[in-house]
Short mmCIF file of C-alpha atoms in Angstrom, two decimals:
data_model
loop_
_atom_site.label_atom_id
_atom_site.label_comp_id
_atom_site.label_asym_id
_atom_site.label_seq_id
_atom_site.Cartn_x
_atom_site.Cartn_y
_atom_site.Cartn_z
CA MET C 29 20.05 109.43 162.74
CA SER C 30 21.78 108.79 165.96
CA GLY C 31 25.18 109.06 164.02
CA GLN C 32 24.32 112.53 162.48
CA LYS C 33 23.07 113.89 165.98
CA VAL C 34 26.45 112.66 167.61
CA THR C 35 28.50 114.52 164.64
CA GLY C 36 26.71 117.66 164.99
CA ARG C 37 27.19 117.68 168.47
CA THR C 38 30.69 117.09 168.29
CA GLY C 39 31.44 119.59 165.36
CA ARG C 40 29.47 122.33 167.73
CA ARG C 41 31.40 121.41 170.87
CA ARG C 42 34.79 121.55 168.76
CA GLY C 43 34.27 125.03 168.16
CA LEU C 44 32.65 126.11 171.28
CA ILE C 45 35.54 125.02 173.65
CA PRO C 46 38.26 127.28 171.77
CA ALA C 47 35.91 129.99 171.46
CA VAL C 48 35.47 129.81 175.37
CA VAL C 49 39.23 129.90 175.97
CA VAL C 50 39.62 132.93 173.59
CA VAL C 51 36.78 134.83 175.30
CA LEU C 52 38.65 134.07 178.80
CA TYR C 53 41.83 135.16 177.30
CA VAL C 54 40.38 138.62 176.10
CA LEU C 55 38.38 139.04 179.33
CA VAL C 56 41.76 138.44 181.46
CA ALA C 57 43.27 141.05 179.28
CA LEU C 58 40.69 143.58 179.52
CA CYS C 59 40.20 143.34 183.26
CA ALA C 60 44.02 142.91 184.21
CA PRO C 61 43.95 145.97 186.26
CA LEU C 62 41.23 144.57 188.24
CA ILE C 63 41.97 140.84 189.02
CA SER C 64 45.74 141.48 189.09
CA PRO C 65 46.70 140.92 192.92
CA PHE C 66 50.09 143.38 192.59
CA ASP C 67 51.60 146.09 190.32
CA PRO C 68 53.31 144.26 187.46
CA ASN C 69 56.43 146.31 187.74
CA HIS C 70 56.58 146.63 191.69
CA ALA C 71 59.94 144.97 192.88
CA ASP C 72 60.47 143.26 196.10
CA LEU C 73 64.03 142.32 196.42
CA VAL C 74 63.16 140.37 199.55
CA ALA C 75 60.71 138.37 197.90
CA ARG C 76 62.94 137.76 194.66
CA LEU C 77 62.76 134.30 193.11
CA SER C 78 59.76 133.02 195.63
CA GLY C 79 58.33 129.68 194.63
CA PRO C 80 54.57 129.24 193.71
CA PHE C 81 52.38 129.28 196.72
CA THR C 82 54.72 131.42 198.62
CA THR C 83 53.78 134.26 201.16
CA VAL C 84 56.20 136.92 201.86
CA HIS C 85 55.69 139.74 204.09
CA GLY C 86 51.59 138.49 204.19
CA HIS C 87 51.33 138.91 200.47
CA PHE C 88 50.53 135.41 198.88
CA HIS C 89 52.40 134.83 195.42
CA LEU C 90 50.25 132.37 193.65
CA LEU C 91 52.92 131.78 190.91
CA GLY C 92 55.80 133.27 192.48
CA THR C 93 57.84 136.15 191.62
CA ASP C 94 61.04 136.79 189.30
CA ALA C 95 64.51 137.84 189.91
CA LEU C 96 63.32 141.27 190.72
CA GLY C 97 60.48 140.21 193.45
CA ARG C 98 57.74 141.28 190.70
CA ASP C 99 54.63 138.91 190.76
CA VAL C 100 54.41 136.33 187.95
CA LEU C 101 50.68 136.06 188.01
CA SER C 102 50.35 139.84 187.64
CA ARG C 103 53.08 140.08 185.01
CA ALA C 104 50.98 137.09 183.08
CA PHE C 105 47.85 139.17 183.25
CA TYR C 106 49.52 142.35 181.97
CA GLY C 107 51.27 140.08 179.29
CA SER C 108 48.20 138.88 177.68
CA ARG C 109 47.14 142.35 177.01
CA VAL C 110 50.35 143.06 174.98
CA SER C 111 49.76 139.87 172.89
CA ILE C 112 46.28 140.14 172.03
CA ALA C 113 46.61 143.59 171.26
CA VAL C 114 49.57 143.25 168.91
CA ALA C 115 48.08 140.36 167.24
CA ALA C 116 44.68 142.06 166.72
CA ALA C 117 45.99 145.12 165.39
CA THR C 118 48.32 143.55 163.00
CA VAL C 119 45.32 141.11 161.60
CA VAL C 120 43.32 144.24 161.03
CA VAL C 121 46.22 146.57 159.49
CA SER C 122 47.58 143.89 157.61
CA GLY C 123 44.07 142.13 156.33
CA ALA C 124 42.69 145.85 155.64
CA PHE C 125 45.37 146.73 153.35
CA GLY C 126 46.14 143.26 151.88
CA VAL C 127 42.77 142.99 150.85
CA LEU C 128 42.17 146.43 149.43
CA VAL C 129 45.25 146.25 147.22
CA GLY C 130 44.33 142.89 145.99
CA VAL C 131 41.06 143.74 144.98
CA LEU C 132 42.36 146.57 142.99
CA ALA C 133 44.85 144.29 141.47
CA GLY C 134 42.33 141.86 140.60
CA TRP C 135 39.81 144.05 139.37
CA TYR C 136 41.97 146.38 137.11
CA ARG C 137 44.36 143.35 135.97
CA GLY C 138 46.98 144.50 133.37
CA TRP C 139 50.15 146.36 134.83
CA VAL C 140 48.55 147.08 138.08
CA GLY C 141 48.05 143.72 138.90
CA VAL C 142 51.57 142.56 137.79
CA VAL C 143 53.19 145.23 139.79
CA VAL C 144 51.14 144.64 142.90
CA MET C 145 52.08 140.76 142.83
CA ARG C 146 55.71 141.32 142.02
CA VAL C 147 56.10 143.44 144.98
CA ALA C 148 53.96 140.88 147.07
CA ASP C 149 56.38 138.28 146.03
CA ILE C 150 59.14 140.62 147.14
CA ALA C 151 57.72 141.09 150.46
CA LEU C 152 57.26 137.23 151.18
CA SER C 153 61.00 136.67 150.44
CA VAL C 154 62.43 139.03 153.05
CA PRO C 155 63.33 137.40 156.28
CA PHE C 156 61.16 138.34 159.10
CA PHE C 157 63.62 138.98 161.47
CA LEU C 158 65.73 140.69 159.37
CA LEU C 159 63.06 143.21 158.67
CA ALA C 160 62.44 143.51 162.29
CA ILE C 161 65.82 144.58 162.87
CA LEU C 162 65.68 147.27 159.95
CA VAL C 163 62.34 148.42 161.16
CA VAL C 164 63.71 148.88 164.95
CA ALA C 165 66.94 150.45 163.78
CA VAL C 166 65.22 153.09 162.03
CA LEU C 167 61.85 153.93 164.17
CA GLY C 168 63.14 152.42 167.47
CA PRO C 169 61.40 149.77 169.50
CA SER C 170 57.67 150.13 170.71
CA LEU C 171 54.38 148.54 170.56
CA ALA C 172 53.41 150.60 167.36
CA ASN C 173 56.63 149.55 165.76
CA VAL C 174 56.34 145.97 166.16
CA VAL C 175 52.44 146.14 164.53
CA ILE C 176 54.22 148.07 161.47
CA CYS C 177 56.73 145.29 161.13
CA LEU C 178 54.16 142.37 161.46
CA ALA C 179 51.95 143.95 159.22
CA LEU C 180 54.58 144.62 156.25
CA VAL C 181 55.44 140.67 156.54
CA ARG C 182 51.95 139.43 156.64
CA TRP C 183 49.95 141.65 154.00
CA PRO C 184 50.92 139.69 150.99
CA ARG C 185 48.93 136.60 152.11
CA TYR C 186 45.85 138.32 152.04
CA THR C 187 46.61 140.31 148.79
CA ARG C 188 47.24 136.89 146.96
CA ILE C 189 44.09 135.45 148.08
CA ALA C 190 41.92 138.59 147.33
CA TYR C 191 43.56 138.69 144.00
CA ALA C 192 42.63 134.99 143.05
CA SER C 193 39.22 135.38 144.31
CA VAL C 194 38.48 138.62 142.29
CA LEU C 195 39.89 137.02 139.06
CA GLU C 196 37.40 134.01 139.52
CA THR C 197 34.59 136.45 140.70
CA ARG C 198 34.59 138.81 137.90
CA GLU C 199 34.11 135.81 135.21
CA ARG C 200 30.78 134.83 136.77
CA GLY C 201 27.44 135.76 135.14
CA PHE C 202 26.03 138.38 137.60
CA VAL C 203 29.15 140.43 137.20
CA ARG C 204 29.43 140.09 133.47
CA GLY C 205 25.80 141.32 133.72
CA ALA C 206 26.38 144.24 135.63
CA VAL C 207 29.36 145.37 133.33
CA ALA C 208 27.21 144.99 130.42
CA VAL C 209 24.41 147.13 131.61
CA GLY C 210 26.86 149.82 132.53
CA ALA C 211 27.21 149.50 136.44
CA PRO C 212 29.85 151.65 137.78
CA GLY C 213 33.34 149.56 138.71
CA ARG C 214 32.99 151.01 142.30
CA TRP C 215 29.66 149.87 142.64
CA ILE C 216 30.17 146.24 141.20
CA VAL C 217 33.41 145.69 143.44
CA THR C 218 31.53 146.92 146.68
CA ARG C 219 28.34 145.15 146.02
CA HIS C 220 29.36 141.96 144.20
CA VAL C 221 33.20 141.10 144.80
CA LEU C 222 33.71 142.20 148.16
CA PRO C 223 31.09 139.83 149.48
CA GLU C 224 33.04 136.87 147.98
CA VAL C 225 36.40 137.91 148.93
CA LEU C 226 35.52 138.85 152.63
CA PRO C 227 34.79 135.28 153.76
CA LEU C 228 38.05 134.04 152.88
CA ALA C 229 39.77 137.12 154.37
CA VAL C 230 38.04 136.09 157.62
CA VAL C 231 39.61 132.75 157.36
CA VAL C 232 42.76 133.87 156.80
CA ALA C 233 42.54 136.50 159.76
CA THR C 234 41.35 133.61 162.23
CA LEU C 235 44.22 131.67 161.17
CA GLU C 236 46.88 134.33 161.32
CA LEU C 237 46.11 135.35 164.89
CA GLY C 238 48.13 132.63 166.58
CA LEU C 239 50.97 133.20 164.31
CA MET C 240 51.01 136.83 165.21
CA VAL C 241 51.07 135.97 169.00
CA VAL C 242 54.15 133.85 168.37
CA PHE C 243 55.63 136.36 166.38
CA GLU C 244 55.14 139.17 168.98
CA ALA C 245 56.74 136.77 171.61
CA SER C 246 59.58 136.22 169.31
CA LEU C 247 60.51 139.88 168.86
CA SER C 248 60.12 140.81 172.53
CA PHE C 249 62.22 137.61 173.48
CA ILE C 250 65.20 138.87 171.53
CA GLY C 251 64.65 142.61 172.50
CA LEU C 252 62.89 144.28 169.68
CA GLY C 253 59.32 144.21 170.93
CA VAL C 254 57.92 145.64 174.01
CA GLN C 255 60.57 147.21 176.14
CA PRO C 256 60.93 146.68 179.85
CA PRO C 257 59.43 147.35 182.24
CA THR C 258 56.30 146.47 180.13
CA ALA C 259 55.22 142.97 180.80
CA SER C 260 55.23 140.70 177.94
CA TRP C 261 55.03 136.73 177.37
CA GLY C 262 58.17 136.88 175.46
CA SER C 263 60.08 139.25 177.41
CA MET C 264 59.15 137.06 180.71
CA LEU C 265 60.50 133.95 178.81
CA SER C 266 63.76 135.94 178.20
CA ASP C 267 63.98 137.19 181.66
CA GLY C 268 63.65 133.45 183.21
CA GLN C 269 66.12 131.86 180.87
CA ASN C 270 68.99 132.19 183.13
CA TYR C 271 66.85 130.75 185.87
CA VAL C 272 65.50 127.79 184.35
CA ALA C 273 67.18 125.35 186.56
CA SER C 274 66.46 126.93 190.02
CA ALA C 275 63.34 128.89 189.29
CA TRP C 276 61.42 126.80 186.63
CA TRP C 277 58.14 128.89 187.27
CA LEU C 278 59.70 131.86 185.57
CA VAL C 279 59.62 130.30 182.12
CA THR C 280 56.90 127.46 182.47
CA PHE C 281 53.99 129.64 183.30
CA PRO C 282 54.20 132.59 180.45
CA GLY C 283 55.01 129.43 178.40
CA LEU C 284 51.78 127.73 179.21
CA ALA C 285 49.81 130.90 178.89
CA LEU C 286 51.41 131.31 175.19
CA PHE C 287 50.80 127.91 174.20
CA GLY C 288 47.19 127.72 175.19
CA LEU C 289 46.23 131.08 173.49
CA VAL C 290 47.95 130.13 170.49
CA LEU C 291 46.20 126.14 170.61
CA ALA C 292 43.02 127.82 171.27
CA VAL C 293 42.92 130.49 168.38
CA ASN C 294 44.16 127.93 165.73
CA LEU C 295 41.23 125.43 166.83
CA LEU C 296 38.90 128.40 166.45
CA GLY C 297 40.59 129.33 163.19
CA ASP C 298 39.92 125.72 161.93
CA THR C 299 36.34 126.09 162.93
CA VAL C 300 35.76 129.36 161.19
CA ARG C 301 37.48 127.94 158.07
CA ASP C 302 35.14 125.08 158.18
CA ARG C 303 32.29 127.13 158.48
CA LEU C 304 33.16 130.06 155.95
CA ASP C 305 35.18 128.17 153.19
CA PRO C 306 33.51 124.53 153.26
CA THR C 307 35.50 123.83 150.09
CA ARG C 308 38.67 123.33 152.15
CA SER C 309 37.20 121.43 154.99
CA VAL C 310 37.19 117.71 155.56
CA SER C 311 33.62 116.46 156.04
CA ARG C 312 33.13 114.31 159.16
CA LYS C 313 30.06 112.59 158.31
CA PRO C 314 30.15 109.00 158.05
CA PHE C 315 30.54 107.73 154.36
CA ARG C 316 27.09 106.33 152.84
CA ARG C 317 26.80 105.08 149.60
CA ARG C 318 23.41 106.02 147.98
CA GLY C 319 21.74 104.22 145.10
CA PRO C 320 18.63 104.60 143.34
CA GLY C 321 16.29 103.60 146.58
CA ARG C 322 14.77 105.67 148.84
CA GLY C 323 16.04 109.25 149.59
CA GLY C 324 18.53 109.08 152.30
CA ARG C 325 18.82 105.07 152.67
CA ALA C 326 20.67 102.69 150.42
CA PRO C 327 18.50 100.46 148.04
CA GLY C 328 17.61 96.88 149.05
CA TRP C 329 20.19 95.26 146.82
CA LEU C 330 23.10 97.08 148.79
CA ARG C 331 21.53 96.26 152.39
CA PRO C 332 22.63 93.37 154.05
CA GLY C 333 20.05 90.50 153.51
CA GLY C 334 18.11 92.65 151.43
CA THR C 335 15.74 91.06 148.58
CA THR C 336 14.59 94.04 146.73
CA GLY C 337 16.34 95.50 143.75
CA PRO C 338 18.05 94.17 140.81
CA THR C 339 19.06 90.47 141.33
CA ALA C 340 21.97 88.63 139.81
CA PRO C 341 21.20 86.85 136.36
CA THR C 342 20.98 82.78 137.05
CA SER C 343 22.69 80.56 135.09
CA THR C 344 20.36 78.62 132.11
CA ALA C 345 22.77 76.42 131.34
CA PRO C 346 20.93 72.71 130.93
CA THR C 347 22.04 70.13 133.71
CA SER C 348 22.99 66.69 132.46
CA THR C 349 20.46 64.03 133.42
CA ALA C 350 22.13 60.92 131.76
CA PRO C 351 22.01 57.75 134.23
CA ILE C 352 25.52 57.04 135.50
CA PRO C 353 26.61 53.28 134.33
CA THR C 354 27.41 51.02 136.86
CA ALA C 355 29.24 47.88 136.47
CA PRO C 356 27.36 44.45 136.42
CA SER C 357 27.30 42.64 139.87
CA GLY C 358 29.24 39.60 138.65
CA THR C 359 32.24 41.48 137.26
CA SER C 360 32.53 43.41 140.53
CA GLN C 361 32.62 40.09 142.37
CA GLU C 362 35.49 38.52 140.06
CA ALA C 363 37.49 41.71 140.36
#
């Protein structure tokens, strides 16, 4: 019993800690204008490249300043808004579109399913950065175009999962019964099929959040994402790469912020997957062999020192009782 209690507490704590970290990141992003000590775009050339815990002109810079004298802490706070907003918007857009297309393809099947799945395969085969360059070249770099670019890359994953789930769900008895009694297809999909697809889509969405944060930072790093002077973790890393040797804080603190958010989101995604999709989770309960004994307890013949239960058969072969011949005492003395 104690082992089960410890396991339950560990499982709850495993999901609680990353959830708290993600909530803190979201609160920082929402309250960035209130908690930022300086304007993230305000430049002070006199205070340029000031190290952490430095006071210049009576202004204390906790994490230092960049090459233009802008406060690193304030820019990191505002950069979290960009990363979280882009990741959340991308997951919502790509998830909604991918699930809708996958459900339609799985329900109607035939040429509709074939066309949709072939288009999804083509979309997955296109290199991400090549598509990003094409989108930016046509539409121009902006926050909305970053969301469009990421959604165009990630929707096929939701489509594949929804398509496979619909094909499996429509063969179940309750769906066949609804079709047999003449229920409308729209009613069947919304009442019976979508409830089976949405938990899987939520699992994929939570696992995709961290990847979208990394993709947004990558686009901003190479200049295809959010444009200056808007603060972004990727653009902060790009600006600080030329000062790594002399101003290590320019890349260290944005990198740690990015690493912490991605790690927390991935751990939270694993927890959500274990809760909503138990078939793919790994049980963390200790293995216990059960037998025909009392429920929840191993039978006596499996317990150390147990005496109840089936016993091993004993040998019934007769033992020899013939006397062992001994040599006469005289012969023994002559020898």
